[in-house]
Amino acid sequence: MAGLFRSTATIGSMTLISRILGFVRDMVLARVFGAGMATDAFFVAFKLPNFFRRMFGEGAFATAFVPIFTEYREHRSEHELRGLLAAVSGVLATVVAGVTLLGVLGAPYLVWVLAPGFGDQPEKLALTADLLRITFPYLFFISLVALAGGVLNTFSRFAAPAFTPVLLNVAMIVAAAVAAPYFAQPITALAWGVLAGGVLQFLFQWPFLRRIGMALWPRFRPGHAGVRRIVRLMGPSMLSVSVAQISILIDTILASLLAGGSVSYLYYADRLVQFPLGLFGIALGTAILPTLSRLVSNGRSQEYATTLDQALRTILTIGIPATAGLVLLGYPIIATLFQYGEFGAHATVRTYQALAAYAAGLVGFIGVKVLAPAYYAQQDTRTPVRVAVWALTANILLNLALIGPLAHAGLALATSLASFLNAGLLLRVLMARGLFRPEPGWALHLGKVTLSVAVMALTAWLVTPPQEVWDRASAWMRALNLFLVVGITGLTYLVAAWLLNVDGVRRVPRLLAVRLFDGGRGGR
């Protein structure tokens, strides 16, 4: 578990840099473009290549590729390992290039499907199609980036892949803050920034691949035995990831039918939820897949179950206070980060409504990120598909039930509720198959975390200024107040959890110290 923690900490620290720059990026976007027609068009145009990225990139592809690549590394020769990588990269590049070309040529039709609410606004529809033609080639480069990241993660080189998204944020910040005024339609600069970010990410990872002797030299060999195995695993995995992404696309379609700005409110709220999800949930999920794959490959089933148990406990330790923090401090966070220029108080209120709804599902979101790799490590990609279909069906029904009374916030809440169903079913099947049994102490652990969060919530209520203070305060005063409030609230939780001996909290400083001293001696 210490090794998994160190891997998660490495990924999390790099992700922290990326997420901070992501907030800077979104602050620039909010200040320069606000929440209106242009941003709605861009977020739709950016969402579609992201959808396919999840299918061909770090989502479905990684879940199928990493277990097979790990198996080859553990039990085959280096020549066979290089051959597998060459064949996989060749097939992946060819397929994604074809999809990219179709996406560029069919951009107007894709927009009609993705955002039918734009149909009665010809200018908005045309702008979205133009932006999509620019952003879609991002898919080609980010798919190769995902392949490179999977290789590096298998070799326990977690830092470079986790740092790579920083380059996308930098490219988009430069595009919005520097290049936008030079374009007839300023938002177009942002689309070019996305494409530039994809190229930079690929170029950044190349030297790290060469350092471990795994540079990508593609060969189109679809008949390679390893490629066929990956494709067989990837088929159901693509369906699984597609179900999750289809849920997001449905939210976008429905949001396009609501009042202007609704797509943007959901985007900004999702970005804030992605901070703890990426910093911890995705980091843990990324680290645990190669770890569990190695344990399965070597027949160490008890260690597999213990590792999963500890990971799930840690989800509660981090996820519950993160949920409470986003709900209690969401308005101050949004006001501090975004409420400037074109982004007014009305947009802050609407974004907070979506944020509170998304935050309610944070533990479920993180749970899926950890539980799904437990199946992928077993080379079972079919079960997550079946579970995801049930979750998607529930999400659609909840969307239809909640969009009326809650508008865009109802879409966010439906997604959150469906995430708990997804995680719960994944956990239930693992237990039914005997692959996981909760170790003793779960009820006590949950009680300790809940009590610590209650103390934290009371502290947040006492020290947080009222809403009107945040609306009137200057940018620097907002930032200072937010720093103090978040710092005091977070420290309160940590102290309470320390005193209650919440599982894992007291172990963190010791593991960090070991990591630090190992690093000082050169490590291993």
C-alpha atoms as one frame of an Amber mdcrd trajectory, in Angstrom:
protein
   0.000   0.000   0.000   2.954   2.327   0.678   4.060   1.914  -2.934   0.573
   2.706  -4.188   0.468   5.785  -1.949   3.809   7.009  -3.281   2.638   6.530
  -6.866  -0.619   8.328  -6.103   1.268  11.134  -4.358   3.568  11.548  -7.366
   0.655  11.697  -9.784  -1.330  13.905  -7.410   1.489  16.426  -6.995   1.919
  16.767 -10.754  -1.838  16.923 -11.181  -1.966  19.685  -8.566   0.227  21.858
 -10.772  -2.004  21.113 -13.747  -5.201  21.828 -11.822  -3.895  25.119 -10.469
  -3.000  26.190 -13.991  -6.409  24.905 -15.040  -8.017  27.313 -12.601  -5.840
  30.124 -13.956  -6.974  29.133 -17.423 -10.641  29.180 -16.440 -10.203  32.512
 -14.657  -8.781  33.955 -17.870 -11.603  32.426 -19.903 -14.253  33.767 -17.545
 -12.731  37.250 -17.516 -12.169  37.470 -21.274 -15.194  35.593 -22.617 -17.702
  35.381 -19.715 -20.575  32.900 -20.004 -22.532  33.382 -23.208 -22.828  32.452
 -26.865 -19.108  32.261 -27.679 -18.172  30.191 -24.622 -21.141  27.875 -25.094
 -19.959  27.297 -28.677 -16.376  26.620 -27.615 -17.272  24.254 -24.776 -19.437
  22.206 -27.134 -16.660  22.164 -29.756 -14.132  21.066 -27.142 -16.414  18.432
 -25.645 -16.708  16.248 -28.745 -12.984  15.558 -29.297 -12.799  14.939 -25.551
 -15.537  12.344 -25.969 -13.532  10.469 -28.590 -10.351  10.999 -26.562 -11.948
   8.959 -23.796 -12.733   6.223 -26.303  -9.394   6.090 -28.127  -7.135   7.693
 -25.540  -6.676   7.446 -21.808 -10.081   5.904 -21.170 -10.935   2.726 -23.077
  -7.532   2.299 -24.671  -5.546   2.592 -21.437  -7.774   0.136 -19.598  -7.210
  -2.466 -22.310  -3.582  -1.652 -23.124  -1.997  -1.415 -19.646  -2.894  -4.959
 -18.426  -1.661  -6.564 -21.681   1.454  -4.405 -21.825   2.148  -5.222 -18.157
   1.784  -8.933 -18.879   4.243  -8.692 -21.784   6.713  -6.793 -19.633   6.467
  -9.316 -16.796   6.593 -12.517 -18.862   7.926 -11.766 -22.370  11.223 -10.603
 -23.855  12.080  -6.967 -24.465  11.981  -7.614 -28.221   8.378  -8.851 -27.938
   7.493  -5.864 -25.754   8.853  -3.422 -28.350   7.031  -5.294 -31.097   3.742
  -4.988 -29.241   4.254  -1.247 -28.741   5.112  -0.680 -32.410   2.038  -2.590
 -33.580  -0.315  -0.919 -31.124   0.922   2.582 -31.936   0.581   1.937 -35.663
  -2.978   0.672 -35.462  -4.033   3.372 -32.990  -2.572   6.192 -35.102  -4.252
   4.910 -38.274  -7.697   4.495 -36.725  -7.646   7.828 -34.901  -6.423   9.670
 -38.002  -9.441   8.347 -39.890 -11.862   9.369 -37.158 -10.244  12.812 -37.004
 -10.686  13.337 -40.730 -14.345  12.336 -40.561 -14.865  14.676 -37.611 -13.399
  17.659 -39.448 -15.439  17.007 -42.604 -18.675  16.352 -40.716 -18.396  19.147
 -38.137 -21.726  20.928 -38.930 -23.687  17.670 -38.691 -22.003  16.728 -35.423
 -22.994  20.076 -33.932 -26.613  19.500 -34.941 -26.549  16.221 -33.021 -24.561
  17.489 -30.046 -26.309  20.808 -29.485 -29.731  20.822 -31.170 -30.684  23.893
 -29.151 -28.228  25.889 -31.277 -30.304  25.144 -34.377 -32.462  28.259 -34.054
 -29.319  30.441 -33.755 -27.499  30.152 -37.123 -24.576  32.316 -35.989 -23.982
  30.184 -32.895 -24.300  26.969 -34.897 -21.817  28.145 -37.537 -19.329  29.319
 -34.908 -19.480  25.980 -33.096 -18.834  24.086 -36.352 -15.853  26.306 -37.191
 -14.369  25.770 -33.738 -14.943  22.015 -33.945 -12.933  21.797 -37.187  -9.983
  23.314 -35.329 -10.269  21.350 -32.094 -10.991  17.913 -33.556  -7.385  17.152
 -34.653  -6.479  17.452 -30.973  -7.867  13.907 -30.752  -5.020  12.497 -32.864
  -2.238  13.900 -30.710  -3.881  13.272 -27.343  -4.484   9.619 -28.252  -0.751
   9.166 -28.827  -0.130  11.038 -25.586  -2.380   8.545 -23.796  -0.449   5.633
 -25.325   2.841   7.154 -24.181   1.389   7.746 -20.728   0.270   4.129 -20.438
   3.782   2.941 -21.279   5.411   5.306 -18.795   2.948   4.372 -16.040   3.675
   0.672 -16.600   7.352   1.461 -16.027   6.352   3.378 -12.857   7.291   6.706
 -14.472   4.202   8.522 -13.252   5.453  12.114 -13.030   5.815  12.946 -16.740
   2.336  11.740 -17.834   0.744  13.490 -14.855   2.561  16.748 -15.668   1.721
  16.639 -19.384  -1.749  18.314 -19.108  -0.002  21.430 -17.799   1.034  22.150
 -21.384  -2.566  22.219 -22.606  -3.461  24.727 -19.907  -0.474  26.904 -20.776
  -1.372  26.856 -24.473  -4.987  27.824 -23.771  -3.976  30.597 -21.353  -1.630
  32.121 -23.928  -4.299  31.794 -26.617  -6.974  33.543 -24.529  -4.840  36.205
 -22.864  -2.441  37.053 -25.698  -3.677  35.815 -29.059  -7.456  36.361 -28.810
  -7.467  40.110 -29.625  -5.774  39.398 -32.963  -8.635  37.208 -34.204 -11.822
  38.507 -35.825 -13.714  36.087 -33.570 -11.578  36.034 -30.370 -12.852  32.639
 -29.191 -11.220  31.086 -32.280  -7.814  31.660 -30.683  -8.846  29.343 -27.875
  -9.572  26.513 -30.326  -6.107  26.899 -31.837  -4.714  26.851 -28.307  -6.306
  23.422 -27.771  -4.688  22.032 -30.918  -1.307  23.522 -29.988  -1.634  21.997
 -26.524  -2.118  18.525 -28.016   1.039  18.847 -30.125   3.082  20.130 -27.166
   1.957  17.263 -24.934   3.054  14.663 -27.467   6.449  16.282 -28.031   7.005
  16.591 -24.276   6.622  12.850 -23.615   8.867  11.658 -26.443  12.214  12.095
 -24.582  10.869  10.178 -21.568   9.906   7.268 -23.808  13.364   7.237 -25.391
  14.965   7.232 -21.939  13.334   3.893 -21.119  13.938   2.534 -24.608  10.263
   2.640 -25.595  10.063   5.401 -28.208   7.047   5.118 -30.511   7.980   3.790
 -33.958   4.554   2.809 -35.368   4.063  -0.229 -37.560   0.620  -1.044 -38.926
   0.218  -4.656 -37.826  -3.468  -5.254 -36.993  -2.868  -9.014 -37.011  -0.401
  -8.909 -34.111  -1.576 -11.272 -31.338  -1.221  -8.608 -28.646  -3.120  -6.061
 -30.724  -5.979  -8.520 -31.248  -6.168  -9.146 -27.490  -6.196  -5.400 -26.778
  -8.916  -4.847 -29.382 -11.039  -7.603 -27.833 -10.680  -6.005 -24.425 -11.065
  -2.504 -25.782 -14.390  -3.203 -27.482 -16.392  -3.608 -24.275 -14.225  -0.975
 -22.587 -15.070   1.528 -25.327 -18.721   0.836 -24.705 -18.203   1.378 -20.983
 -16.370   4.653 -21.441 -18.801   5.680 -24.171 -21.711   5.197 -21.789 -20.133
   7.608 -19.324 -19.324  10.112 -22.067 -22.759   9.721 -23.629 -24.173  10.780
 -20.281 -22.113  13.972 -20.498 -23.168  14.547 -24.088 -26.820  14.133 -23.124
 -26.314  16.748 -20.427 -24.873  19.077 -23.070 -27.743  18.420 -25.467 -30.319
  19.153 -22.776 -28.387  22.179 -21.499 -28.362  23.627 -25.020 -32.169  23.708
 -24.797 -32.086  25.789 -21.608 -31.356  29.468 -21.111 -28.170  30.882 -22.645
 -25.097  30.251 -20.518 -26.314  26.917 -19.131 -23.601  24.959 -20.951 -21.006
  27.322 -19.485 -22.393  27.053 -15.936 -22.074  23.277 -16.107 -18.575  23.557
 -17.537 -17.236  25.841 -14.802 -18.888  23.765 -12.066 -17.474  20.564 -13.518
 -14.008  22.117 -13.617 -14.151  22.768  -9.874 -15.292  19.221  -9.111 -12.518
  17.933 -11.357  -9.944  19.480  -9.012 -10.321  16.961  -6.145 -11.363  14.259
  -8.611  -8.216  14.717 -10.682  -5.921  15.454  -7.768  -6.916  12.308  -5.937
  -9.479  10.128  -7.720  -7.907   9.981 -11.161  -4.415   9.879  -9.609  -5.383
   6.887  -7.470  -7.157   5.182 -10.354  -4.135   5.695 -12.628  -1.718   4.329
 -10.032  -3.869   1.378  -8.987  -4.381  -0.120 -12.476  -0.754  -1.203 -13.070
  -0.478  -2.169  -9.383  -3.519  -4.453  -9.501  -2.490  -5.755 -12.933   0.863
  -6.894 -11.539  -0.815  -8.567  -8.558  -3.268 -10.416 -10.806  -0.525 -11.395
 -13.249   1.467 -12.936 -10.376  -1.536 -14.617  -8.694  -1.432 -12.534  -5.497
  -5.186 -12.392  -4.899  -5.063 -11.522  -1.191  -2.820  -8.518  -1.808  -5.190
  -7.503  -4.616  -8.138  -7.470  -2.175  -6.178  -5.677   0.566  -4.941  -2.994
  -1.817  -8.483  -2.400  -3.030  -9.816  -2.237   0.548  -7.267   0.399   1.549
  -7.958   2.411  -1.603 -11.714   2.436  -0.894 -11.173   3.567   2.685  -8.980
   6.378   1.452 -11.791   7.474  -0.875 -13.961   8.184   2.163 -11.110   9.901
   4.000 -10.621  12.356   1.125 -13.936  12.333  -0.738 -16.375  13.144   2.070
 -14.529  16.275   3.330 -13.940  17.387  -0.276 -17.680  17.117  -0.931 -18.493
  19.124   2.185 -15.884  21.722   1.317 -17.241  22.292  -2.196 -20.826  22.608
  -0.949 -19.988  24.910   1.983 -17.396  27.062   0.232 -18.534  26.757  -3.383
 -19.888  30.284  -3.726 -16.746  31.963  -2.312 -14.568  29.781  -4.560 -16.525
  30.657  -7.718 -16.671  34.366  -6.833 -12.933  34.456  -6.165 -11.922  32.581
  -9.288 -14.407  33.717 -11.910 -16.560  36.722 -10.907 -14.771  39.395 -12.925
 -15.315  41.181 -16.212 -17.959  39.411 -18.281 -18.703  36.885 -15.516 -21.153
  38.558 -13.106 -22.894  37.681  -9.836 -25.803  36.037 -11.689 -23.388  33.623
 -13.371 -21.773  32.894  -9.986 -25.129  31.907  -8.481 -26.028  29.680 -11.431
 -22.599  28.043 -11.449 -22.776  27.392  -7.704 -26.110  25.618  -8.137 -24.470
  23.220 -10.576 -21.371  22.875  -8.392 -23.335  21.849  -5.295 -25.173  19.233
  -7.355 -21.983  17.843  -8.895 -20.181  17.845  -5.531 -22.858  15.592  -4.067
 -21.596  12.798  -6.317 -17.860  13.239  -5.740 -17.447  10.047  -3.678 -19.290
   8.126  -6.393 -17.136   9.642  -9.149 -13.937   8.709  -7.311 -15.308   5.266
  -6.482 -15.831   4.451 -10.156 -12.261   5.588 -10.928 -10.943   3.021  -8.439
 -13.441   0.177  -8.841 -13.415  -0.012 -12.642  -9.630  -0.666 -12.770 -10.233
  -3.585 -10.383 -12.077  -5.260 -13.288  -9.651  -4.095 -15.979  -6.754  -5.609
 -14.009  -8.640  -8.928 -14.265  -8.930  -8.275 -18.025 -12.693  -8.070 -17.554
 -13.988  -5.112 -19.532 -17.514  -6.444 -20.031 -18.865  -6.106 -16.496 -18.190
  -2.341 -16.278 -20.120  -1.981 -19.553 -23.212  -3.676 -18.159 -23.018  -1.621
 -14.994 -22.473   1.603 -16.936 -25.540   0.926 -19.095 -27.679   0.686 -15.965
 -26.133   3.921 -14.697 -26.753   5.665 -18.028 -30.383   4.571 -18.078 -30.853
   5.912 -14.554 -29.088   9.137 -15.508 -31.396   9.749 -18.466 -34.507   9.132
 -16.387 -33.212  11.394 -13.629 -32.356  14.086 -16.186 -35.914  14.099 -17.450
 -37.282  14.172 -13.900 -35.001  16.922 -12.556 -34.446  19.282 -15.483 -37.898
  20.801 -15.062 -37.699  21.873 -11.398 -33.915  22.405 -11.195 -32.892  23.366
 -14.774 -29.134  22.924 -15.362 -28.544  21.986 -11.713 -30.941  19.079 -12.203
 -28.685  17.708 -14.938 -25.698  17.882 -12.600 -27.600  16.215  -9.757 -28.766
  13.403 -12.049 -25.135  12.732 -13.003 -24.148  12.603  -9.331 -26.895  10.169
  -8.365 -26.056   7.921 -11.312 -22.393   7.854 -10.247 -23.359   6.316  -6.906
 -25.408   3.676  -8.688 -22.438   2.914 -10.945 -19.967   2.616  -8.065 -22.386
   0.632  -5.921 -23.055  -1.963  -8.603 -19.344  -2.331  -9.383 -18.641  -2.950
  -5.704 -21.511  -5.397  -5.340 -20.340  -7.570  -8.251 -16.750  -7.648  -6.955
 -18.030  -8.877  -3.600 -20.386 -11.411  -5.181 -17.478 -12.919  -7.118 -15.349
 -13.181  -3.999 -12.714 -10.822  -5.404 -13.198  -8.354  -2.563 -14.271  -8.643
   1.049 -14.318  -5.560   3.276 -11.811  -5.960   6.082 -12.944  -5.271   9.677
 -13.328  -1.686  10.881 -15.317  -0.074   8.086 -18.154   1.208  10.289 -15.714
   2.729  12.763 -13.750   4.344   9.940 -16.882   5.894   8.437 -17.958   7.177
  11.855 -14.596   8.845  12.475 -14.589  10.510   9.068 -18.169  11.720   9.513
 -17.410  13.230  12.925 -14.302  14.952  11.571 -16.299  16.408   8.678 -19.001
  17.616  11.099 -16.368  19.549  13.049 -15.012  20.929   9.777 -18.492  21.991
   8.611 -19.194  23.837  11.866 -15.890  25.660  11.539 -16.649  26.623   7.928
 -20.058  27.991   8.962 -18.460  30.099  11.698 -15.565  31.604   9.729 -17.061
  32.108   6.235 -18.281  35.665   5.467 -21.799  36.023   3.981 -22.418  36.042
   0.241 -22.705  39.828  -0.145 -19.182  40.274   1.238 -17.747  38.163  -1.556
 -19.760  40.077  -4.174 -18.478  43.480  -2.991 -14.874  42.610  -2.140 -11.907
  43.321  -4.389 -10.052  40.484  -6.078  -7.199  40.579  -3.561  -9.553  40.655
  -0.576 -11.526  37.718  -1.992  -8.319  35.759  -2.482  -7.093  36.528   1.046
 -10.437  35.625   2.635 -10.670  32.405   0.623  -7.122  31.413   1.556  -7.883
  31.924   5.251 -11.269  30.195   5.171 -10.048  27.165   3.188  -6.900  26.937
   5.284  -8.727  27.056   8.612 -11.451  24.672   7.455  -9.022  22.160   5.967
  -6.728  22.288   8.990  -9.711  21.685  11.268 -10.554  18.488   9.412  -6.970
  17.245   9.498  -6.625  17.936  13.230  -9.942  16.257  14.000  -9.056  13.260
  11.829  -5.616  13.047  13.478  -7.082  13.110  16.974  -9.655  10.468  16.022
  -6.921   8.375  14.382  -8.716   8.187  11.051  -7.189   5.352   9.033  -4.362
   6.625   6.866  -4.164  10.207   8.161  -1.389   9.558  10.660   0.441   7.388
   8.161   0.701  10.163   5.544   3.531  12.200   7.185   5.607   9.042   7.736
   5.204   7.922   4.136   6.032  11.412   2.889   9.145  11.440   5.066  10.250
   8.077   3.681   9.634   9.350   0.151  11.622  12.514   0.872  14.615  10.732
   2.420  14.632   8.048  -0.274  14.659  10.818  -2.858  17.558  12.497  -1.056
  19.624   9.280  -1.305  18.696   8.786  -4.925  15.894   6.256  -4.296  15.630
   3.029  -6.153
